[in-house]
Each structure stands twice: as C-alpha cells, then as structure tokens.
Short mmCIF file of C-alpha atoms and ligand atoms in Angstrom, two decimals:
data_model
loop_
_atom_site.label_atom_id
_atom_site.label_comp_id
_atom_site.label_asym_id
_atom_site.label_seq_id
_atom_site.Cartn_x
_atom_site.Cartn_y
_atom_site.Cartn_z
CA UNK A 1 -8.19 -8.62 26.58
CA UNK A 2 -11.67 -6.83 26.28
CA UNK A 3 -13.35 -7.22 23.34
CA UNK A 4 -13.63 -3.36 22.12
CA UNK A 5 -17.01 -1.63 21.88
CA UNK A 6 -15.53 1.72 20.33
CA UNK A 7 -12.54 2.29 18.25
CA UNK A 8 -11.05 5.52 16.90
CA UNK A 9 -10.01 5.61 13.14
CA UNK A 10 -6.86 7.82 12.87
CA UNK A 11 -7.11 8.46 9.33
CA UNK A 12 -9.42 10.33 6.46
CA UNK A 13 -10.81 9.58 3.08
CA UNK A 14 -11.83 6.02 1.71
CA UNK A 15 -9.71 4.26 4.17
CA UNK A 16 -11.53 5.88 7.12
CA UNK A 17 -14.67 4.77 5.81
CA UNK A 18 -13.39 1.23 5.12
CA UNK A 19 -12.64 0.91 8.87
CA UNK A 20 -15.87 2.49 10.00
CA UNK A 21 -17.88 -0.07 7.76
CA UNK A 22 -16.05 -2.91 9.15
CA UNK A 23 -16.48 -1.76 12.81
CA UNK A 24 -20.21 -1.03 12.33
CA UNK A 25 -20.64 -5.03 11.01
CA UNK A 26 -18.86 -6.05 14.13
CA UNK A 27 -21.47 -3.97 16.32
CA UNK A 28 -18.47 -1.66 17.17
CA UNK A 29 -18.91 2.09 17.50
CA UNK A 30 -16.33 4.54 15.52
CA UNK A 31 -14.88 7.81 16.47
CA UNK A 32 -13.63 9.94 13.26
CA UNK A 33 -11.12 12.55 13.71
CA UNK A 34 -10.62 15.23 11.40
CA UNK A 35 -8.72 18.57 10.82
CA UNK A 36 -10.63 21.88 10.33
CA UNK A 37 -10.34 21.23 6.44
CA UNK A 38 -12.18 17.84 6.85
CA UNK A 39 -15.09 18.97 8.87
CA UNK A 40 -17.69 18.13 6.08
CA UNK A 41 -15.61 14.93 5.19
CA UNK A 42 -17.64 11.81 4.40
CA UNK A 43 -15.76 10.04 7.30
CA UNK A 44 -16.82 12.34 9.88
CA UNK A 45 -20.37 11.95 8.77
CA UNK A 46 -20.40 8.48 8.71
CA UNK A 47 -18.69 7.68 11.94
CA UNK A 48 -20.77 7.76 15.36
CA UNK A 49 -18.83 10.23 16.76
CA UNK A 50 -16.10 12.94 15.61
CA UNK A 51 -13.43 15.32 17.09
CA UNK A 52 -11.59 17.74 15.55
CA UNK A 53 -7.91 17.50 16.14
CA UNK A 54 -6.23 20.27 14.69
CA UNK A 55 -5.70 22.78 11.66
CA UNK A 56 -5.41 21.22 8.18
CA UNK A 57 -1.63 20.70 8.15
CA UNK A 58 -1.39 17.12 8.72
CA UNK A 59 1.41 17.26 10.99
CA UNK A 60 -0.61 19.35 13.27
CA UNK A 61 -4.01 17.13 12.95
CA UNK A 62 -3.75 13.43 11.63
CA UNK A 63 -0.04 13.29 12.68
CA UNK A 64 -0.34 14.62 16.05
CA UNK A 65 -0.01 11.84 18.68
CA UNK A 66 -1.26 14.03 21.67
CA UNK A 67 -4.14 15.12 19.88
CA UNK A 68 -5.16 11.47 18.95
CA UNK A 69 -4.76 10.18 22.64
CA UNK A 70 -6.68 13.09 23.91
CA UNK A 71 -9.57 12.30 21.24
CA UNK A 72 -9.45 8.63 22.61
CA UNK A 73 -9.66 9.65 26.41
CA UNK A 74 -12.51 12.06 25.38
CA UNK A 75 -14.46 9.79 23.62
CA UNK A 76 -13.48 6.37 25.50
CA UNK A 77 -12.38 4.78 22.34
CA UNK A 78 -10.24 1.67 23.62
CA UNK A 79 -8.38 1.18 20.10
CA UNK A 80 -7.26 3.34 17.07
CA UNK A 81 -6.99 1.58 13.46
CA UNK A 82 -4.45 3.83 11.92
CA UNK A 83 -5.89 2.87 8.14
CA UNK A 84 -2.66 3.34 5.67
CA UNK A 85 -0.12 6.25 5.44
CA UNK A 86 -0.04 8.75 8.34
CA UNK A 87 0.86 6.90 11.41
CA UNK A 88 0.42 3.55 10.54
CA UNK A 89 3.92 2.26 10.60
CA UNK A 90 5.04 4.72 13.14
CA UNK A 91 6.79 2.63 16.04
CA UNK A 92 7.16 5.59 18.55
CA UNK A 93 3.10 6.05 18.04
CA UNK A 94 2.43 2.69 18.86
CA UNK A 95 4.82 2.89 22.28
CA UNK A 96 2.75 5.82 23.21
CA UNK A 97 -0.63 4.02 22.72
CA UNK A 98 0.86 1.28 24.73
CA UNK A 99 1.96 3.60 27.39
CA UNK A 100 -1.73 5.08 27.73
CA UNK A 101 -3.21 1.53 27.41
CA UNK A 102 -4.98 2.13 24.20
CA UNK A 103 -4.70 -0.87 21.76
CA UNK A 104 -3.27 -0.48 18.15
CA UNK A 105 -5.05 -2.33 15.60
CA UNK A 106 -1.84 -3.39 13.86
CA UNK A 107 1.24 -5.17 14.58
CA UNK A 108 4.08 -4.18 17.67
CA UNK A 109 6.10 -1.28 17.75
CA UNK A 110 8.85 -3.67 17.49
CA UNK A 111 7.79 -5.32 14.38
CA UNK A 112 7.13 -1.88 12.90
CA UNK A 113 10.69 -0.85 14.02
CA UNK A 114 12.33 -3.67 12.23
CA UNK A 115 10.41 -3.68 8.91
CA UNK A 116 10.55 -0.05 8.80
CA UNK A 117 14.35 0.01 8.40
CA UNK A 118 15.02 -1.37 5.11
CA UNK A 119 18.26 -2.85 6.32
CA UNK A 120 17.37 -4.56 9.14
CA UNK A 121 14.10 -5.57 7.35
CA UNK A 122 16.22 -7.34 4.92
CA UNK A 123 18.60 -8.86 7.25
CA UNK A 124 15.53 -10.42 9.19
CA UNK A 125 13.91 -11.73 6.17
CA UNK A 126 17.07 -13.24 4.98
CA UNK A 127 17.54 -14.90 8.33
CA UNK A 128 13.84 -16.40 7.90
CA UNK A 129 14.83 -17.91 4.71
CA UNK A 130 12.99 -15.35 2.50
CA UNK A 131 15.15 -14.70 -0.85
CA UNK A 132 16.43 -11.36 -1.07
CA UNK A 133 17.69 -8.79 -4.03
CA UNK A 134 21.55 -9.32 -4.32
CA UNK A 135 23.35 -6.32 -2.73
CA UNK A 136 25.60 -4.70 0.00
CA UNK A 137 25.55 -6.34 3.39
CA UNK A 138 24.01 -3.62 5.25
CA UNK A 139 24.62 0.08 4.79
CA UNK A 140 26.89 1.66 2.70
CA UNK A 141 29.09 4.29 4.41
CA UNK A 142 30.60 6.38 1.62
CA UNK A 143 30.77 6.77 -2.09
CA UNK A 144 34.08 4.76 -2.26
CA UNK A 145 32.78 1.75 -0.88
CA UNK A 146 29.27 2.21 -3.01
CA UNK A 147 31.75 1.98 -6.36
CA UNK A 148 33.21 -1.32 -4.91
CA UNK A 149 29.92 -3.19 -3.99
CA UNK A 150 28.60 -1.93 -7.56
CA UNK A 151 31.61 -3.13 -9.17
CA UNK A 152 31.08 -6.46 -7.32
CA UNK A 153 27.46 -7.07 -8.31
CA UNK A 154 27.53 -5.43 -11.52
CA UNK A 155 25.80 -2.10 -12.99
CA UNK A 156 22.80 -1.11 -12.95
CA UNK A 157 22.17 -0.96 -9.15
CA UNK A 158 19.82 1.13 -7.27
CA UNK A 159 20.53 3.24 -3.88
CA UNK A 160 18.13 3.18 -1.65
CA UNK A 161 17.78 5.07 1.72
CA UNK A 162 17.14 2.58 4.49
CA UNK A 163 14.19 5.00 5.97
CA UNK A 164 12.76 5.41 2.36
CA UNK A 165 8.97 4.74 1.44
CA UNK A 166 6.58 5.93 -1.17
CA UNK A 167 8.93 5.91 -3.96
CA UNK A 168 11.21 8.54 -2.34
CA UNK A 169 14.79 7.81 -1.63
CA UNK A 170 15.45 5.78 -4.33
CA UNK A 171 18.22 6.32 -7.39
CA UNK A 172 19.20 4.08 -9.99
CA UNK A 173 22.79 4.21 -11.24
CA UNK A 174 23.29 2.68 -14.63
CA UNK A 175 27.25 2.55 -14.75
CA UNK A 176 30.01 3.99 -12.84
CA UNK A 177 29.54 7.76 -13.90
CA UNK A 178 26.07 7.82 -12.64
CA UNK A 179 27.14 6.45 -9.17
CA UNK A 180 28.52 9.69 -7.76
CA UNK A 181 24.89 11.44 -8.31
CA UNK A 182 22.81 8.59 -7.74
CA UNK A 183 24.69 7.80 -4.32
CA UNK A 184 24.48 11.61 -2.90
CA UNK A 185 20.90 12.06 -4.15
CA UNK A 186 19.56 9.03 -2.38
CA UNK A 187 21.25 9.91 0.81
CA UNK A 188 20.15 13.55 0.45
CA UNK A 189 16.53 12.36 -0.07
CA UNK A 190 16.80 9.95 2.80
CA UNK A 191 17.91 12.64 4.97
CA UNK A 192 15.60 15.21 4.04
CA UNK A 193 12.16 13.25 3.89
CA UNK A 194 12.89 10.85 6.59
CA UNK A 195 15.80 12.01 8.84
CA UNK A 196 18.16 9.32 7.93
CA UNK A 197 20.52 9.50 5.26
CA UNK A 198 22.00 5.75 5.43
CA UNK A 199 21.71 4.09 2.08
CA UNK A 200 22.30 0.46 0.79
CA UNK A 201 22.86 -0.83 -2.46
CA UNK A 202 20.76 -3.46 -4.56
CA UNK A 203 21.02 -4.82 -8.00
CA UNK A 204 18.77 -3.00 -10.09
CA UNK A 205 16.45 -5.63 -11.82
CA UNK A 206 15.76 -4.47 -15.63
CA UNK A 207 12.34 -6.54 -16.21
CA UNK A 208 10.77 -7.57 -12.99
CA UNK A 209 7.27 -7.48 -11.92
CA UNK A 210 6.28 -6.28 -8.56
CA UNK A 211 4.53 -9.31 -6.71
CA UNK A 212 3.54 -9.00 -3.08
CA UNK A 213 2.33 -11.70 -0.68
CA UNK A 214 -0.68 -10.79 1.72
CA UNK A 215 0.31 -12.36 5.09
CA UNK A 216 -1.55 -12.57 8.47
CA UNK A 217 -0.35 -13.63 11.79
CA UNK A 218 -2.17 -14.09 14.94
CA UNK A 219 0.54 -12.91 17.29
CA UNK A 220 1.04 -16.42 18.75
CA UNK A 221 3.16 -17.97 16.27
CA UNK A 222 0.16 -18.59 13.74
CA UNK A 223 0.14 -17.30 10.28
CA UNK A 224 -1.61 -17.74 6.82
CA UNK A 225 -0.66 -16.18 3.36
CA UNK A 226 -3.44 -14.76 1.43
CA UNK A 227 -1.65 -15.24 -2.07
CA UNK A 228 0.04 -12.14 -4.27
CA UNK A 229 -1.21 -9.10 -5.69
CA UNK A 230 0.91 -7.92 -9.01
CA UNK A 231 1.28 -4.45 -8.82
CA UNK A 232 3.80 -4.02 -11.73
CA UNK A 233 1.80 -1.10 -12.99
CA UNK A 234 3.61 1.96 -11.44
CA UNK A 235 4.14 5.61 -12.08
CA UNK A 236 7.20 6.86 -10.08
CA UNK A 237 7.32 3.91 -8.15
CA UNK A 238 3.79 4.30 -7.03
CA UNK A 239 1.09 1.66 -7.91
CA UNK A 240 -1.65 2.64 -10.04
CA UNK A 241 -3.40 -0.49 -11.15
CA UNK A 242 -3.32 -3.82 -9.06
CA UNK A 243 -4.61 -7.41 -9.71
CA UNK A 244 -5.11 -10.68 -8.13
CA UNK A 245 -4.16 -13.36 -8.65
CA UNK A 246 -0.84 -12.19 -10.68
CA UNK A 247 -1.03 -13.35 -14.32
CA UNK A 248 2.31 -14.73 -14.04
CA UNK A 249 1.77 -16.98 -10.83
CA UNK A 250 0.60 -20.30 -10.87
CA UNK A 251 -0.88 -22.23 -8.18
CA UNK A 252 2.34 -24.24 -7.09
CA UNK A 253 4.37 -20.89 -7.29
CA UNK A 254 1.82 -19.15 -4.97
CA UNK A 255 2.14 -21.90 -2.59
CA UNK A 256 5.65 -22.03 -2.46
CA UNK A 257 6.31 -18.50 -1.82
CA UNK A 258 2.95 -17.91 0.07
CA UNK A 259 4.50 -20.59 2.48
CA UNK A 260 8.00 -19.12 2.87
CA UNK A 261 6.16 -15.98 3.75
CA UNK A 262 3.75 -17.28 6.22
CA UNK A 263 6.65 -19.35 8.12
CA UNK A 264 8.65 -16.05 8.26
CA UNK A 265 5.80 -14.11 10.01
CA UNK A 266 4.87 -16.65 11.94
CA UNK A 267 8.84 -17.17 12.98
CA UNK A 268 8.45 -13.59 14.60
CA UNK A 269 5.15 -13.82 15.93
CA UNK A 270 3.89 -11.09 13.86
CA UNK A 271 0.17 -9.89 14.76
CA UNK A 272 -2.13 -8.55 12.21
CA UNK A 273 -1.96 -7.76 8.28
CA UNK A 274 1.19 -7.45 6.51
CA UNK A 275 2.41 -7.45 3.09
CA UNK A 276 5.98 -8.89 1.89
CA UNK A 277 6.94 -7.26 -1.36
CA UNK A 278 8.99 -9.01 -3.92
CA UNK A 279 10.45 -8.26 -7.59
CA UNK A 280 9.90 -11.27 -9.58
CA UNK A 281 12.27 -11.72 -12.55
CA UNK A 282 12.58 -15.18 -14.59
CA UNK A 283 10.93 -17.36 -11.95
CA UNK A 284 12.67 -16.07 -9.25
CA UNK A 285 11.45 -13.82 -6.14
CA UNK A 286 13.41 -11.08 -4.60
CA UNK A 287 12.43 -9.50 -1.20
CA UNK A 288 12.18 -5.56 -1.26
CA UNK A 289 10.28 -4.47 1.70
CA UNK A 290 7.52 -5.52 4.21
CA UNK A 291 4.99 -3.25 5.09
CA UNK A 292 3.31 -3.56 8.13
CA UNK A 293 -0.19 -2.39 7.89
CA UNK A 294 -3.15 -2.62 5.65
CA UNK A 295 -2.28 -1.73 2.01
CA UNK A 296 -4.08 0.52 -0.11
CA UNK A 297 -4.43 -2.36 -2.61
CA UNK A 298 -5.88 -4.91 0.06
CA UNK A 299 -9.35 -5.02 -1.80
CA UNK A 300 -8.42 -7.39 -4.61
CA UNK A 301 -7.28 -9.91 -2.16
CA UNK A 302 -10.80 -9.65 -0.16
CA UNK A 303 -12.47 -10.14 -3.36
CA UNK A 304 -10.74 -13.34 -4.39
CA UNK A 305 -10.73 -14.88 -0.99
CA UNK A 306 -13.91 -13.72 0.09
CA UNK A 307 -12.56 -12.27 3.54
CA UNK A 308 -12.76 -8.86 5.35
CA UNK A 309 -9.15 -8.09 6.13
CA UNK A 310 -10.14 -5.31 8.53
CA UNK A 311 -12.59 -7.39 10.54
CA UNK A 312 -9.62 -9.83 10.99
CA UNK A 313 -7.13 -6.99 11.94
CA UNK A 314 -9.65 -5.77 14.88
CA UNK A 315 -10.25 -9.40 15.88
CA UNK A 316 -6.63 -10.43 16.31
CA UNK A 317 -6.12 -6.99 17.91
CA UNK A 318 -9.01 -8.20 20.39
CA UNK A 319 -7.05 -11.08 21.39
CA UNK A 320 -9.22 -13.61 19.53
CA UNK A 321 -8.21 -16.22 16.82
CA UNK A 322 -8.29 -15.41 13.12
CA UNK A 323 -11.71 -16.61 11.55
CA UNK A 324 -9.94 -18.59 8.90
CA UNK A 325 -7.00 -21.06 8.50
CA UNK A 326 -4.89 -21.63 5.52
CA UNK A 327 -7.14 -24.34 4.11
CA UNK A 328 -9.93 -22.39 4.20
CA UNK A 329 -8.34 -19.86 1.46
CA UNK A 330 -9.12 -20.53 -2.08
CA UNK A 331 -8.57 -18.47 -4.76
CA UNK A 332 -12.02 -17.28 -6.46
CA UNK A 333 -11.81 -15.63 -9.89
CA UNK A 334 -10.32 -12.56 -10.51
CA UNK A 335 -9.89 -8.94 -9.23
CA UNK A 336 -8.30 -5.39 -10.31
CA UNK A 337 -8.03 -2.13 -8.43
CA UNK A 338 -7.51 0.89 -9.88
CA UNK A 339 -6.44 3.91 -8.17
CA UNK A 340 -8.38 7.15 -9.11
CA UNK A 341 -6.52 10.63 -8.19
CA UNK A 342 -7.41 14.14 -8.33
CA UNK A 343 -4.69 14.72 -10.80
CA UNK A 344 -4.65 16.28 -14.23
CA UNK A 345 -3.49 14.57 -16.99
CA UNK A 346 -0.45 14.47 -18.88
CA UNK A 347 1.58 15.86 -15.71
CA UNK A 348 -0.52 14.28 -12.97
CA UNK A 349 -0.49 17.74 -11.13
CA UNK A 350 -2.88 17.67 -8.17
CA UNK A 351 -6.14 18.82 -8.83
CA UNK A 352 -8.16 19.43 -5.83
CA UNK A 353 -11.55 21.30 -5.92
CA UNK A 354 -15.46 20.83 -5.88
CA UNK A 355 -17.02 17.78 -7.09
CA UNK A 356 -20.16 19.14 -8.94
CA UNK A 357 -21.54 15.53 -9.74
CA UNK A 358 -20.45 12.28 -8.53
CA UNK A 359 -21.95 8.97 -9.61
CA UNK A 360 -20.37 5.42 -8.43
CA UNK A 361 -20.68 2.46 -10.50
CA UNK A 362 -22.28 -0.46 -9.18
CA UNK A 363 -23.57 -4.00 -10.29
CA UNK A 364 -22.45 -7.57 -10.00
CA UNK A 365 -18.69 -7.77 -9.07
CA UNK A 366 -18.17 -4.01 -8.42
CA UNK A 367 -17.00 -2.15 -5.32
CA UNK A 368 -16.06 1.75 -5.23
CA UNK A 369 -14.25 2.53 -2.20
CA UNK A 370 -14.39 6.52 -2.12
CA UNK A 371 -15.33 9.26 0.20
CA UNK A 372 -16.59 11.52 -2.54
CA UNK A 373 -20.15 12.94 -2.77
CA UNK A 374 -21.91 15.42 -4.92
CA UNK A 375 -20.85 19.15 -3.74
CA UNK A 376 -17.94 17.75 -1.94
CA UNK A 377 -14.80 20.05 -1.74
CA UNK A 378 -11.72 18.03 -1.96
CA UNK A 379 -8.96 19.86 0.08
CA UNK A 380 -5.46 20.54 -0.82
CA UNK A 381 -3.84 19.48 1.79
CA UNK A 382 -3.63 15.64 1.20
CA UNK A 383 -3.09 12.61 -0.65
CA UNK A 384 -4.74 13.08 -4.26
CA UNK A 385 -6.19 9.48 -3.90
CA UNK A 386 -10.30 9.96 -4.19
CA UNK A 387 -11.17 6.32 -4.76
CA UNK A 388 -10.57 3.06 -5.66
CA UNK A 389 -12.42 1.01 -8.14
CA UNK A 390 -12.37 -2.95 -7.62
CA UNK A 391 -13.96 -5.17 -10.01
CA UNK A 392 -14.10 -9.01 -9.44
CA UNK A 393 -14.91 -11.47 -12.21
CA UNK A 394 -14.73 -15.45 -12.77
CA UNK A 395 -11.31 -14.75 -14.73
CA UNK A 396 -9.29 -12.06 -15.99
CA UNK A 397 -11.19 -11.54 -18.79
CA UNK A 398 -14.27 -11.09 -17.28
CA UNK A 399 -12.74 -8.70 -14.74
CA UNK A 400 -11.13 -6.53 -17.21
CA UNK A 401 -14.55 -6.32 -19.30
CA UNK A 402 -16.48 -5.41 -15.79
CA UNK A 403 -13.67 -2.84 -15.22
CA UNK A 404 -14.57 -1.10 -18.86
CA UNK A 405 -18.36 -1.24 -18.08
CA UNK A 406 -17.91 0.12 -14.49
CA UNK A 407 -15.72 3.03 -15.56
CA UNK A 408 -18.23 4.01 -18.24
CA UNK A 409 -20.85 4.45 -15.33
CA UNK A 410 -18.48 6.33 -13.30
CA UNK A 411 -18.76 10.13 -13.08
CA UNK A 412 -16.69 12.41 -11.23
CA UNK A 413 -17.44 15.96 -12.50
CA UNK A 414 -15.91 19.30 -11.58
CA UNK A 415 -12.21 18.21 -11.29
CA UNK A 416 -9.66 16.44 -13.50
CA UNK A 417 -9.25 12.87 -12.44
CA UNK A 418 -6.83 10.06 -13.70
CA UNK A 419 -9.79 8.15 -15.01
CA UNK A 420 -9.13 8.86 -18.65
CA UNK A 421 -5.61 6.93 -18.10
CA UNK A 422 -7.45 3.69 -17.35
CA UNK A 423 -9.85 3.86 -20.58
CA UNK A 424 -6.74 4.36 -22.62
CA UNK A 425 -4.85 1.30 -20.95
CA UNK A 426 -7.82 -0.61 -21.37
CA UNK A 427 -7.03 -0.36 -25.17
CA UNK A 428 -3.65 -1.76 -24.72
CA UNK A 429 -3.08 -5.53 -25.71
CA UNK A 430 -0.09 -5.87 -23.24
CA UNK A 431 -3.08 -5.14 -20.69
CA UNK A 432 -5.43 -7.74 -21.71
CA UNK A 433 -2.47 -10.37 -22.08
CA UNK A 434 -1.19 -9.23 -18.52
CA UNK A 435 2.51 -8.78 -20.33
CA UNK A 436 4.04 -5.91 -18.36
CA UNK A 437 6.74 -5.40 -15.90
CA UNK A 438 7.40 -2.53 -13.55
CA UNK A 439 8.63 -0.26 -16.30
CA UNK A 440 5.70 -0.68 -18.71
CA UNK A 441 3.65 2.18 -17.35
CA UNK A 442 6.33 4.57 -17.42
CA UNK A 443 7.15 3.76 -21.00
CA UNK A 444 3.81 3.82 -22.13
CA UNK A 445 3.38 7.20 -20.68
CA UNK A 446 6.34 8.76 -22.27
CA UNK A 447 5.09 7.19 -25.69
CA UNK A 448 1.41 8.55 -25.14
CA UNK A 449 1.22 11.25 -22.58
CA UNK A 450 2.21 14.62 -24.12
P1 ADP B 501 9.17 2.32 -1.40
O1 ADP B 501 9.33 1.85 0.21
O2 ADP B 501 9.60 3.71 -1.53
O3 ADP B 501 7.83 1.78 -1.96
P2 ADP B 501 10.35 -0.20 -2.58
O4 ADP B 501 11.54 -0.73 -1.88
O5 ADP B 501 9.12 -0.96 -2.33
O6 ADP B 501 9.99 1.35 -2.20
O7 ADP B 501 9.94 -0.19 -4.20
C1 ADP B 501 9.13 0.62 -4.82
C2 ADP B 501 9.36 0.22 -6.45
O8 ADP B 501 10.67 0.44 -6.76
C3 ADP B 501 9.58 -1.10 -6.69
O9 ADP B 501 7.99 -1.87 -6.62
C4 ADP B 501 10.01 -1.58 -7.74
O10 ADP B 501 9.24 -0.86 -9.02
C5 ADP B 501 11.24 -0.59 -7.86
N1 ADP B 501 12.27 -1.11 -7.16
C6 ADP B 501 12.63 -1.38 -6.16
N2 ADP B 501 13.81 -1.97 -5.82
C7 ADP B 501 14.14 -2.48 -7.21
C8 ADP B 501 15.27 -3.11 -7.73
N3 ADP B 501 16.38 -3.66 -6.90
N4 ADP B 501 15.32 -3.20 -8.98
C9 ADP B 501 14.51 -2.55 -9.86
N5 ADP B 501 13.25 -1.74 -9.15
C10 ADP B 501 13.26 -1.72 -7.93
#
C-alpha cells in the first residue's frame, strides 16, 4: 500500500486539529472539510487545503458521504480520518470508501458492523473470552420475555437498544412495575434515534466504575493494550472527567484485563485504535461495548504512555507496523482530562455564541486541545464540546494540583461554559481520594446544582 501524502479529515473542532497536527508532524498534507457555518473555523485555517462540503446541518455536510468522496477526488487525498462522532463508526461509509479506493484510517467495515450492534458485539466478546454483564442471550422480542429475563437475573435491570450510543436508548427498570415503561421507552428511543428497535437486557450494576481499555491492532493478528481509563464521572451516561491510570486498578489487574482485551482484538485481526468498555464492580470486569474509533479521552492514555495514537492510526492504515510493542509500554505518572462544553449551568443548556476573549493555560504537563480563538463564534449546529484540558503529573495528587492551576489560567469569555463545575469538583474530598462510581456525579449534581 502506498504511504499517504495527503489525508482528508472528515470532522471539525478540536479533533480535526488533533489529526491535522499528527499529519503535519508526519510530513503528510491535510485537507479540512467544512460546512458553510464553519468557514471561519480553526480547522479550516490550520489545514493545508479546505473544501466546503455543504450547509450547516450535519446530515448535509459532515455526514454527506458523496460530498466527502468528491472532496477527496478534487484534492487528491488518499485517505480519510473520521475523528470521533459523525461517520467514525459507520460501516457503510467505510464500504463506500473502499469502493472508491480511498483508505479509511480506522478499522474495517466488518469490525465496525460487528461492534456497532451491541448484541453481536457482546456475543463476539463472550466468544473471545471477555467477561460480560449477565443478561439476556441476545435480543428480547417482547415485554413478556423481558419480564421473564428480568425475574431470572433479578432487578434492577437495564434495557438497552442494540443500536444505541451516546447514552441514548437505555432505560433502567428498578422493579417489575417499571418494566413496561422502561422496555417500551428503550425500544422507542432505539427506533427514533437509530432506526432499530431491537433491545436486550442486562443486570443493572449499582456501584460500578466505568473502566475502559485502550487497545491497538496491526490488522495482522498483532495487538497491544495501553492500560485503562477511568471514566466514571458521567452526566446522563456522558463522560465529563477521565483519568489514567484508574485509581482503583493496580498493575496486576491492568496486566490481566489488558491481556484479555489485546488477545481478543488480535483474535479478530483488528486494525487501529479501539476501546473496550467495562463496568468494574467488586474486583470484576463486565464488558458493555467496544468503540471502534479514537475516543474523546484518548489524550490521557497518550500522556501516560508517551505515544501519539493518531500517528499510530495513520501508520497502520498505511500498512506499516505499529511503532511500539507491549514491552515498550510503561505507565508514567497520572493524567486527567476534563471536557469543557459551551453550556450554561446548572441545567447544561447549550450556550453557543461569540468568544470575546480566549486564553489557553500552559506550562509543564498541560495540554489544551481546543479549536477556540479570540472572536470565534461557536455555531449552534454541533456538539457543545469546545475544549479538553489534559494535565499530566508524576502522580494523581500532582495531576489534580496541576488541573487546579491550569483551570485558574484558562479564560473563555463571552459565553457560559462548564468550567465552574470543575472548580467545584476540585473542592470535593471524593475527587481527591478517587472514591467515586458512575452514579457519584449525578448525585452530586442533584445536591449541588439548583
Ligand atoms: P453508550 O453506547 O450509549 O455510551 P454504554 O453501553 O457504553 O452506552 O453505557 C454508557 C454508560 O451507561 C456506562 O458507562 C454506565 O454508566 C451506564 N451503564 C451501561 N450499562 C450498565 C449496566 N449494566 N449497569 C449499570 N450502568 C450501566
């Protein structure tokens, strides 16, 4: 396979910059695509070339496959990096690219298809020896079966749309009375958001942490793991604060679950970056899903292992071997990422608008991934993530102090952001001791955000 000299980035915002930066360091030219709402966006300014691919609505621009293929043809880009979100986990898109002989910087259409359907993903992982949450064997066709399964595994249970994602299509039934409503709502959400009303049932774990394992495959049966990230601090099943290593995971546990995950992806000849997500409770791991793309929170892993995951994705897409082996990977210190959204507290209402002043924090161990600049107007059409602040220290305590210090330097004026949430969280003893689970933040918000 030829080595790329130009790649197209099918995304916007901070992740588009992330990819453009990696490409530039590798001597590869980058093409930005943008909607008419993003003409002045930073990714357009930073790329070597740019192409307008449509109107503001994502379905007519960032999600338009014909527009993206045409943009590759016009510019001569040989490959597409999808970032996260948008078309990053769309098997049909990958298939179309293949038909047009455009390389996809990511896994194969088949792997995306298998892992994109949560029931098939769970079956596959079980077969590969990965521990899963107890639940229904595959889909649950009707309410009556749902009740039977729930009685068998015991309430509370969670009903999940097999096509679900982004926290949508999941409903908890605490007891038999909740079942009808939870079942029908999960199904309806699956249908309306993902065009698929198939659902399955899992035991609802009450005090787990969200621990995910970063894996990386070479597509030829070789794979490594890059430890875990603890992403338990969530609001509405969406992560807001992530760290690596996980405060509850020791080196032996990391090596054990990491090997299970690396072997699993090696077993399917997986190529590129992937994340295997688990709930972790009482020392046991329970698989919930696999994401076949780069995650928003990948920088904490990059920080503690000193690797560039995007560079690595591009390398394996070019047919080159990975630049590190499992033995090269050693945890160095501790990293934390916070997600800064253009949202107004306490309700987290989206708050687009013009940035009158922006100042990014700096100094030792600080990385700010953001596409903001002074005078930039955040358009109302897209995700509200406007920046990720990542800090790295020799240990968790140093990372937390550094986060506090970096937050005090950050200036984002003109709009409301979620920054005050993190100032408040840094006052909490549980954040400092690392004692939190997936329900901690919701409870804290209920008590503190009225
Ligand atoms: P999505 O694809 O929408 O992100 P996931 O299956 O990854 O959905 O789950 C997202 C979050 O929902 C998890 O991190 C966890 O907080 C919660 N969750 C999912 N499954 C369970 C479960 N069986 N028990 C308790 N919480 C769960």
